[in-house]
Coordinates of C-alpha atoms and ligand atoms in Angstrom, one line a residue:
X1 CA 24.7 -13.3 12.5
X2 CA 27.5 -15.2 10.7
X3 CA 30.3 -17.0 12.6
X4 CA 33.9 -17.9 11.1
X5 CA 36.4 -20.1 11.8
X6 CA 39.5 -19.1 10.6
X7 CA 43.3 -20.7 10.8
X8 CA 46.6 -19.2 10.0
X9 CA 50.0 -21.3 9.8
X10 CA 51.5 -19.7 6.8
X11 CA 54.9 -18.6 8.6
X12 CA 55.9 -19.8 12.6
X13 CA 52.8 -19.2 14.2
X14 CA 49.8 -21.7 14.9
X15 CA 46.8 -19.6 14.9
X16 CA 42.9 -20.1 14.9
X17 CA 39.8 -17.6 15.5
X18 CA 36.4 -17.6 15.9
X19 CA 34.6 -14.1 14.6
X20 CA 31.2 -12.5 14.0
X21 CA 29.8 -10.2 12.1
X22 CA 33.5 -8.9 11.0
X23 CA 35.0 -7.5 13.9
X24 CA 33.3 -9.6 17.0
X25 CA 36.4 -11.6 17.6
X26 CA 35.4 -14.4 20.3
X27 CA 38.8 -16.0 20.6
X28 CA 42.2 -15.8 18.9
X29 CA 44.5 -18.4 20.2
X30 CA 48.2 -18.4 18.4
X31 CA 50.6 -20.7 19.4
X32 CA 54.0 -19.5 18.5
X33 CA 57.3 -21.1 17.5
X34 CA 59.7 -18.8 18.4
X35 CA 61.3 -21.6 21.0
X36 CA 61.8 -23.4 18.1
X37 CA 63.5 -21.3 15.9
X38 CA 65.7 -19.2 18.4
X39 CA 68.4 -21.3 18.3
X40 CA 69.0 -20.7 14.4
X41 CA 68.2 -17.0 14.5
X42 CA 65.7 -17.4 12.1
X43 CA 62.5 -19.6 11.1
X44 CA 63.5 -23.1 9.7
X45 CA 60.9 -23.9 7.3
X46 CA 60.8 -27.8 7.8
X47 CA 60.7 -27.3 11.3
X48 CA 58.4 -24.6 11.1
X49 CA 55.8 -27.3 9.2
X50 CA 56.6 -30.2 11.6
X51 CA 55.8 -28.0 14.3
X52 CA 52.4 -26.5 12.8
X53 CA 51.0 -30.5 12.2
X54 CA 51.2 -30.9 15.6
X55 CA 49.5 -27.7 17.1
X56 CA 46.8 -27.6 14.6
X57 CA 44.4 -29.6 16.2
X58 CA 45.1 -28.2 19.4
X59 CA 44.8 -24.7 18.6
X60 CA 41.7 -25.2 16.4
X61 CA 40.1 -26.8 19.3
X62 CA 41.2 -24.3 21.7
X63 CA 40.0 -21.4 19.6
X64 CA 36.2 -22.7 19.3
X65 CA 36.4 -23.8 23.4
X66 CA 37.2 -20.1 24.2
X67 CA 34.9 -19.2 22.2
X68 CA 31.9 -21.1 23.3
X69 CA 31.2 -22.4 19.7
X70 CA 30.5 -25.2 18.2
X71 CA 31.7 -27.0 15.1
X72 CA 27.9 -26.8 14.1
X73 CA 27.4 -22.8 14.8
X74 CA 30.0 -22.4 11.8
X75 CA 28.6 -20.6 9.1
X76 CA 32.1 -20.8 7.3
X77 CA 35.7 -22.2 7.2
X78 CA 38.8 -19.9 6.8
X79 CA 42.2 -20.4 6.2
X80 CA 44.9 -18.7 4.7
X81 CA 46.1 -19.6 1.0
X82 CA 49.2 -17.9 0.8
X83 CA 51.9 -16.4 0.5
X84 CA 54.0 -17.8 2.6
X85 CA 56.3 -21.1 3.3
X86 CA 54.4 -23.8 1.6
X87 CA 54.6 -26.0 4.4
X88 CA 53.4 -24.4 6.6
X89 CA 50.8 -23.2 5.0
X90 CA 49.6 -26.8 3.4
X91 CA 48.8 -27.8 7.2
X92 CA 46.5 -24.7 7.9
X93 CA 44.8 -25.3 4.3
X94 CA 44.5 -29.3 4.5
X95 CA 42.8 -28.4 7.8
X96 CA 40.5 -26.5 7.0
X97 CA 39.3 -28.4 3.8
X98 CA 39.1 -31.3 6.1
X99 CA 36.4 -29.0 8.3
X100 CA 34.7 -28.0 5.5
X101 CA 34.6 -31.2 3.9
X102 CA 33.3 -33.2 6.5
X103 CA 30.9 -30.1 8.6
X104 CA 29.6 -29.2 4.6
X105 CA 31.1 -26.0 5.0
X106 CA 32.1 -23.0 2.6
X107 CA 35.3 -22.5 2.4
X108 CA 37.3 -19.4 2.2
X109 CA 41.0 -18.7 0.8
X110 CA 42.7 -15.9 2.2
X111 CA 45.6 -13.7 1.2
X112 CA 47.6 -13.1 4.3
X113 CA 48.3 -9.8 2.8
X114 CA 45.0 -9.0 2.6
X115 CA 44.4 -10.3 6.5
X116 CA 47.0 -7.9 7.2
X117 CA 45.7 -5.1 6.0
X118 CA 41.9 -5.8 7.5
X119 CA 43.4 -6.4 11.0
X120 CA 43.0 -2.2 11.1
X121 CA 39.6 -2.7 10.3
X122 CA 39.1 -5.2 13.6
X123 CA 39.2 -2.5 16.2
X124 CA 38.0 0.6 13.7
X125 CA 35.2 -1.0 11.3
X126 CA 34.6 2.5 10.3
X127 CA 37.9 3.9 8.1
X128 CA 37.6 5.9 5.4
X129 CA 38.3 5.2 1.8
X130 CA 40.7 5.7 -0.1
X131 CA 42.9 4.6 2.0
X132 CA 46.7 3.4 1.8
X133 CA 47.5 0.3 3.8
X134 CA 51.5 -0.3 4.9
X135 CA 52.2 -3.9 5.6
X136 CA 55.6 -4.3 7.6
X137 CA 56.5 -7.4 8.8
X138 CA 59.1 -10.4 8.8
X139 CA 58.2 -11.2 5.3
X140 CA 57.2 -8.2 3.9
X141 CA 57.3 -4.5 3.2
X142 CA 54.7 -2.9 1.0
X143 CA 52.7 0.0 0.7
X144 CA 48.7 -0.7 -1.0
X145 CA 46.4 1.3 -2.7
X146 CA 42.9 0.9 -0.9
X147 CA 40.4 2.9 -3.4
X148 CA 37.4 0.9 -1.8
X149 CA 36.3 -1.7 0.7
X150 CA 38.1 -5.1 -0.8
X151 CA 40.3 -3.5 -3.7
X152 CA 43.5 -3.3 -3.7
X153 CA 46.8 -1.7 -5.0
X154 CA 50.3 -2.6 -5.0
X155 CA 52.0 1.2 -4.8
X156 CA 55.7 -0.1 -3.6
X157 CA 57.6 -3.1 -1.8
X158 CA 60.9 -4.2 -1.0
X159 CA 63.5 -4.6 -3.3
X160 CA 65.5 -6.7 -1.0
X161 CA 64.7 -7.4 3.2
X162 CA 61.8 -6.8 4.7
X163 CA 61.6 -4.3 7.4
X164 CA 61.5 -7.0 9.9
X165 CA 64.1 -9.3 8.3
X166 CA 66.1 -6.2 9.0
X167 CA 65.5 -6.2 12.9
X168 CA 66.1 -9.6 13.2
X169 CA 69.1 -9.3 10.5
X170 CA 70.9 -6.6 12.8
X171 CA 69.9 -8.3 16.4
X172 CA 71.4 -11.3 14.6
X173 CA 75.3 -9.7 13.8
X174 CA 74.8 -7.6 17.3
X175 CA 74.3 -10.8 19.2
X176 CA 71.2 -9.5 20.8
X177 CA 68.7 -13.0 20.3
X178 CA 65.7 -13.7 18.2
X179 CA 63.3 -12.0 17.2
X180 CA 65.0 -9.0 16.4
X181 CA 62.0 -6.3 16.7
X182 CA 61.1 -6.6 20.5
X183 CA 64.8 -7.2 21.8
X184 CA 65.7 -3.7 19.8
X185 CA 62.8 -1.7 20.4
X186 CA 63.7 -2.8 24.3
X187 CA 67.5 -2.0 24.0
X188 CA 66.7 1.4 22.0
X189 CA 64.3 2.6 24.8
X190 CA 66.9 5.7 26.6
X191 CA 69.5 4.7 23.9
X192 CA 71.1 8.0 22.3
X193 CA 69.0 7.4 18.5
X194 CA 71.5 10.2 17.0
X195 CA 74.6 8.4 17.7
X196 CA 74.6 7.0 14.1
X197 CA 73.4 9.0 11.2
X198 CA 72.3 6.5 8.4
X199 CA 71.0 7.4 4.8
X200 CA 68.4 5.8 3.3
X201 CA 68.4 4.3 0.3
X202 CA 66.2 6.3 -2.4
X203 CA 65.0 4.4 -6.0
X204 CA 66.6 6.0 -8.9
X205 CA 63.5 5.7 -11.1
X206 CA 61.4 8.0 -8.3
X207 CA 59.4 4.7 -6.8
X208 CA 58.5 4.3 -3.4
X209 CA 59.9 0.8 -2.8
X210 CA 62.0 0.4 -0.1
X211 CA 65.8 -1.0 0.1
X212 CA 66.8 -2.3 3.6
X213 CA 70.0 -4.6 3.2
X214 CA 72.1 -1.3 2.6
X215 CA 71.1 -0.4 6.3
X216 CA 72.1 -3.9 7.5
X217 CA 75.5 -3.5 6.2
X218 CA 75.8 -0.1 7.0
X219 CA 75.2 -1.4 10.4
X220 CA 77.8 -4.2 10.4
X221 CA 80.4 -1.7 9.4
X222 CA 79.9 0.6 12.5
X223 CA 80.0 -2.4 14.6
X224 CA 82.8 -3.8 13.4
X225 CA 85.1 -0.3 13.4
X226 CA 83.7 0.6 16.7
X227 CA 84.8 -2.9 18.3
X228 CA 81.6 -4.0 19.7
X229 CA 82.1 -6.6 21.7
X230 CA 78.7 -9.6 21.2
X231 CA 76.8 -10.0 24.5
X232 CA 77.6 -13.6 25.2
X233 CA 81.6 -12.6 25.1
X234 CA 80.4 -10.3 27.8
X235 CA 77.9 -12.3 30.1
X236 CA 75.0 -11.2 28.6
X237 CA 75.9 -7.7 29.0
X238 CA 74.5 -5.1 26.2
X239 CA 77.0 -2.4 26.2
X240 CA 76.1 1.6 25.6
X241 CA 77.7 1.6 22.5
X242 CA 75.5 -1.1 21.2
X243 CA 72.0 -0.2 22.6
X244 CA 73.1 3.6 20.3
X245 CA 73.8 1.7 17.5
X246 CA 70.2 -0.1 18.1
X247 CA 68.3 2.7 18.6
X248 CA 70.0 4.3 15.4
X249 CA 69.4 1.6 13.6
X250 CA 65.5 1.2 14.6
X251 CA 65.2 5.2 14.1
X252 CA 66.9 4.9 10.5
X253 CA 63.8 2.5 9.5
X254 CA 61.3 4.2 11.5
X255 CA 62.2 7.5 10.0
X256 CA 62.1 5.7 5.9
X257 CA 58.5 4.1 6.5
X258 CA 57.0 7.2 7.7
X259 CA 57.5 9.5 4.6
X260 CA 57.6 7.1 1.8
X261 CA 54.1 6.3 3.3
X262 CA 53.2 9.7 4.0
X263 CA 54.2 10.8 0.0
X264 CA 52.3 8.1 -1.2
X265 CA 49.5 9.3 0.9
X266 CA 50.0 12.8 -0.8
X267 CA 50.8 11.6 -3.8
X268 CA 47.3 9.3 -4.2
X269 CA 45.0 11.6 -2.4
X270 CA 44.1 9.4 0.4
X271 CA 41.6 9.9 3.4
X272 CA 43.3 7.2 5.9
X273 CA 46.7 6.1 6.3
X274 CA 46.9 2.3 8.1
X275 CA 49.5 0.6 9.7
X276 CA 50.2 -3.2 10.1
X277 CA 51.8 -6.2 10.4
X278 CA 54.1 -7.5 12.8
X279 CA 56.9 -4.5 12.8
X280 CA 53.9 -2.3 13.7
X281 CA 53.7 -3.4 17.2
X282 CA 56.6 -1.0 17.5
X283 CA 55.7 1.8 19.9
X284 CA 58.4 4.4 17.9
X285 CA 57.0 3.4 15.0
X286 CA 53.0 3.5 15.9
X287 CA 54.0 7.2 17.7
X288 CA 56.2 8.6 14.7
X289 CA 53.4 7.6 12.5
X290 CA 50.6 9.0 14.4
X291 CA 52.4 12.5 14.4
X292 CA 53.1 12.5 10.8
X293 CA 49.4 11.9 9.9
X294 CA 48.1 14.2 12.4
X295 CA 50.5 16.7 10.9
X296 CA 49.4 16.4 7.5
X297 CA 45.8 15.7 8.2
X298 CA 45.5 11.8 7.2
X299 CA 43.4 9.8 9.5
X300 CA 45.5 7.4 10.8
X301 CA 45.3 3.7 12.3
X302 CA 47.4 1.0 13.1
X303 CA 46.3 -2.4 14.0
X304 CA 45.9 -3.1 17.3
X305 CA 49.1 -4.8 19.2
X306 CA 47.7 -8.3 19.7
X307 CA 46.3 -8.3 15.6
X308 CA 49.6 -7.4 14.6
X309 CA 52.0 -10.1 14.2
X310 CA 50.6 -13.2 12.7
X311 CA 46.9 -13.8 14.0
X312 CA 43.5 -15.4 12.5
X313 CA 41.3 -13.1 13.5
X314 CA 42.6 -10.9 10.7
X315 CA 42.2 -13.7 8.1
X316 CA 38.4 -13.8 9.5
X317 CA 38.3 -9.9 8.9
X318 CA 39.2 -10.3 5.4
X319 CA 37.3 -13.7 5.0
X320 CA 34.0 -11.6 5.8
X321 CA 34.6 -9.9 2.4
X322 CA 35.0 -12.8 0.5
X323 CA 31.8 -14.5 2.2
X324 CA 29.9 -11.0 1.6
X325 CA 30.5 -11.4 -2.0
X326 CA 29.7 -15.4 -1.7
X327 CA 33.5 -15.7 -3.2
X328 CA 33.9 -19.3 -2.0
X329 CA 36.5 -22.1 -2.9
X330 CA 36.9 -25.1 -4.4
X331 CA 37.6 -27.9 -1.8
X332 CA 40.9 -28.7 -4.6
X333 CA 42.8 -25.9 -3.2
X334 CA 46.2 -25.8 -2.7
X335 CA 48.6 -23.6 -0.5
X336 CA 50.4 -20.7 -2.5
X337 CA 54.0 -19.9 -1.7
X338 CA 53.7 -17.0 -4.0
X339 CA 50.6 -15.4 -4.3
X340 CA 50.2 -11.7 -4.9
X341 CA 47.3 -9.4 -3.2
Ligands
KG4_401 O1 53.7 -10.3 10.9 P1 54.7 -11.2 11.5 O2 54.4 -12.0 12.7 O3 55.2 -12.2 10.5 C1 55.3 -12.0 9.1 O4 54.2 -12.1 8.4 O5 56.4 -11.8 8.6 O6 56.0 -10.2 11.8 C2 57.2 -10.7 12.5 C3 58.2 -9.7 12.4 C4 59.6 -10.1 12.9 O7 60.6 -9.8 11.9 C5 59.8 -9.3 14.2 O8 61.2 -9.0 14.4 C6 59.0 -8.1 13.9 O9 57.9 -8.5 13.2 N1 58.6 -7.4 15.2 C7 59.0 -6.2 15.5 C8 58.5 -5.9 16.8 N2 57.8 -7.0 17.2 C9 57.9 -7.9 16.1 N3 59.8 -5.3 14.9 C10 60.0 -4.1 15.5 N4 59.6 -3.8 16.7 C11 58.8 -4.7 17.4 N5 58.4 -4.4 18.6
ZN402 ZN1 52.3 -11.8 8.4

């Protein structure tokens, strides 16, 4: 049996897990910030840090409580490198040296790209190869090549928001709150999705990356000639017109994710088509997916709900690889703000 302890802190949330054997997750305690940052609409980094220094102990100590572990059944230390806001991410990574350090521990350095994109593997240990891994979330966009077990391939990104930046974006100029993804997916549920018919933005050169800020003004514009009124000038109200202009919104970026994923899926002959990161909680989005593969005959499988947005138990999924391969690291680590996968 091997046991990991891993920590995340890389954006707003606080997180530590304790997994076995890959995919026996024991705990997974996140502590998020979201309190924090709703006031400013989106995540202030210096806060952000401040805030993970403080929960870091807390959560580490929670996460090997619930999971009836101690310091000294550790057969490794976790923690993710990067990318992310360097920060935040220093606290998670001088924490997790410290545990190594003093427990005479290896240590692991994670992509959070890479945790991403093995929090499908959590619940379904079994997926075929190749496969083609979409990571959506707050800070990213991007479509990887999976040939094998631990490679991967960047096929397409975003040239400009990420898919979630987008959500919160649009919630943000329709005065719906913070985050975006959850308050819209709500507002869209019986909204009319056709009201607003938006194109997407298609790369001139014939690549796959994706283009969301066109959307986000797109959106803007129709609020502003249709009058739309912001909730707190209303009581809190969410007019008709607005929960349309949600739901046409959320299907516009919906509807782009599926098939650039699905003709990257053609176009590299893959056998399984994954889903992930935080946007993927999003029940339109997990549903539009899963009748496009079935369709066209990819397996398909998205992360499960709780593994999507920012977690350590992914980063303890990917750290398995790493400890597999006895790729260890230096106790001289630093965080990464940029650091591709
Ligand atoms: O993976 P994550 O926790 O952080 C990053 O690594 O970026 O993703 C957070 C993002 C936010 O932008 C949030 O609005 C979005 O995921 N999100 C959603 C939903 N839940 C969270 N987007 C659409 N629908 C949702 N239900
Ligand atoms: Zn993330």
């Amino acid at each position: 049996m091997t046991r990991i302890l891993a920590i995340e802190s890389s954006c707003d949330e606080t997180a530590a897990a304790v997994v076995d054997d890959r995919d026996h997750v024991l705990s997974s305690v996140i502590a998020s910030q979201v309190d924090v940052h709703c006031a400013y609409g989106g995540v202030v980094p210096e806060l952000a840090a401040r805030q993970h220094v403080e929960a870091i102990g807390p959560v580490v100590h929670q996460a090997l409580e619930e999971a009836g572990a101690g310091l000294d059944s550790l057969d490794a230390v976790a923690v993710t490198q990067g990318p992310g806001l360097i920060g935040s991410s220093l606290v998670g990574v001088c924490a997790a040296k410290a545990i190594a350090w003093r427990r005479d521990l290896p240590l692991l350095a994670v992509n959070h790209l890479e945790g991403h994109i093995r929090s499908a593997f959590i619940d379904h240990p079994r997926i075929e190869f190749p496969a083609l891994a979409l990571i959506v979330s707050g800070g990213h966009t991007s479509l990887y090549l999976c040939p094998a077990e631990g490679e991967y391939r960047s096929i397409a990104r975003t040239r400009d928001d990420a898919a979630g930046e987008a959500f919160d974006k649009v919630a943000k100029l329709l005065g719906l709150g913070y985050p975006g993804g959850p308050v819209i997916e709500r507002l869209a549920e019986g909204a009319d999705a056709s009201a607003h018919a938006f194109p997407h933005a298609r790369m001139k050169d014939g690549s796959l990356d994706f283009s969301f800020s066109g959307l986000k003004t797109a959106v803007r514009r129709r609020a502003v000639e249709q009058g739309l009124a912001h909730p707190e000038a209303t009581g809190g109200e969410v007019s008709e017109e607005t929960r349309d202009l949600a739901a046409s919104f959320q299907r516009a970026v919906v509807r782009v994710l599926v098939r650039r994923s699905l003709t990257a899926c053609k176009r590299e002959r893959v056998k399984s088509l994954l889903l992930t990161g935080g946007v993927a909680c999003n029940k339109r989005l997990r549903g539009a997916f899963r009748s496009a593969s079935e369709r066209e005959g990819f397996a398909f499988y998205a992360a499960a709900p709780q593994y999507t947005t920012d977690n350590a138990a992914m980063i303890a999924a990917a750290a398995f690889l790493h400890y597999e391969r006895g790729a260890f690291a230096p106790l001289n680590i630093n965080a990464r703000s940029n650091f591709p996968l």
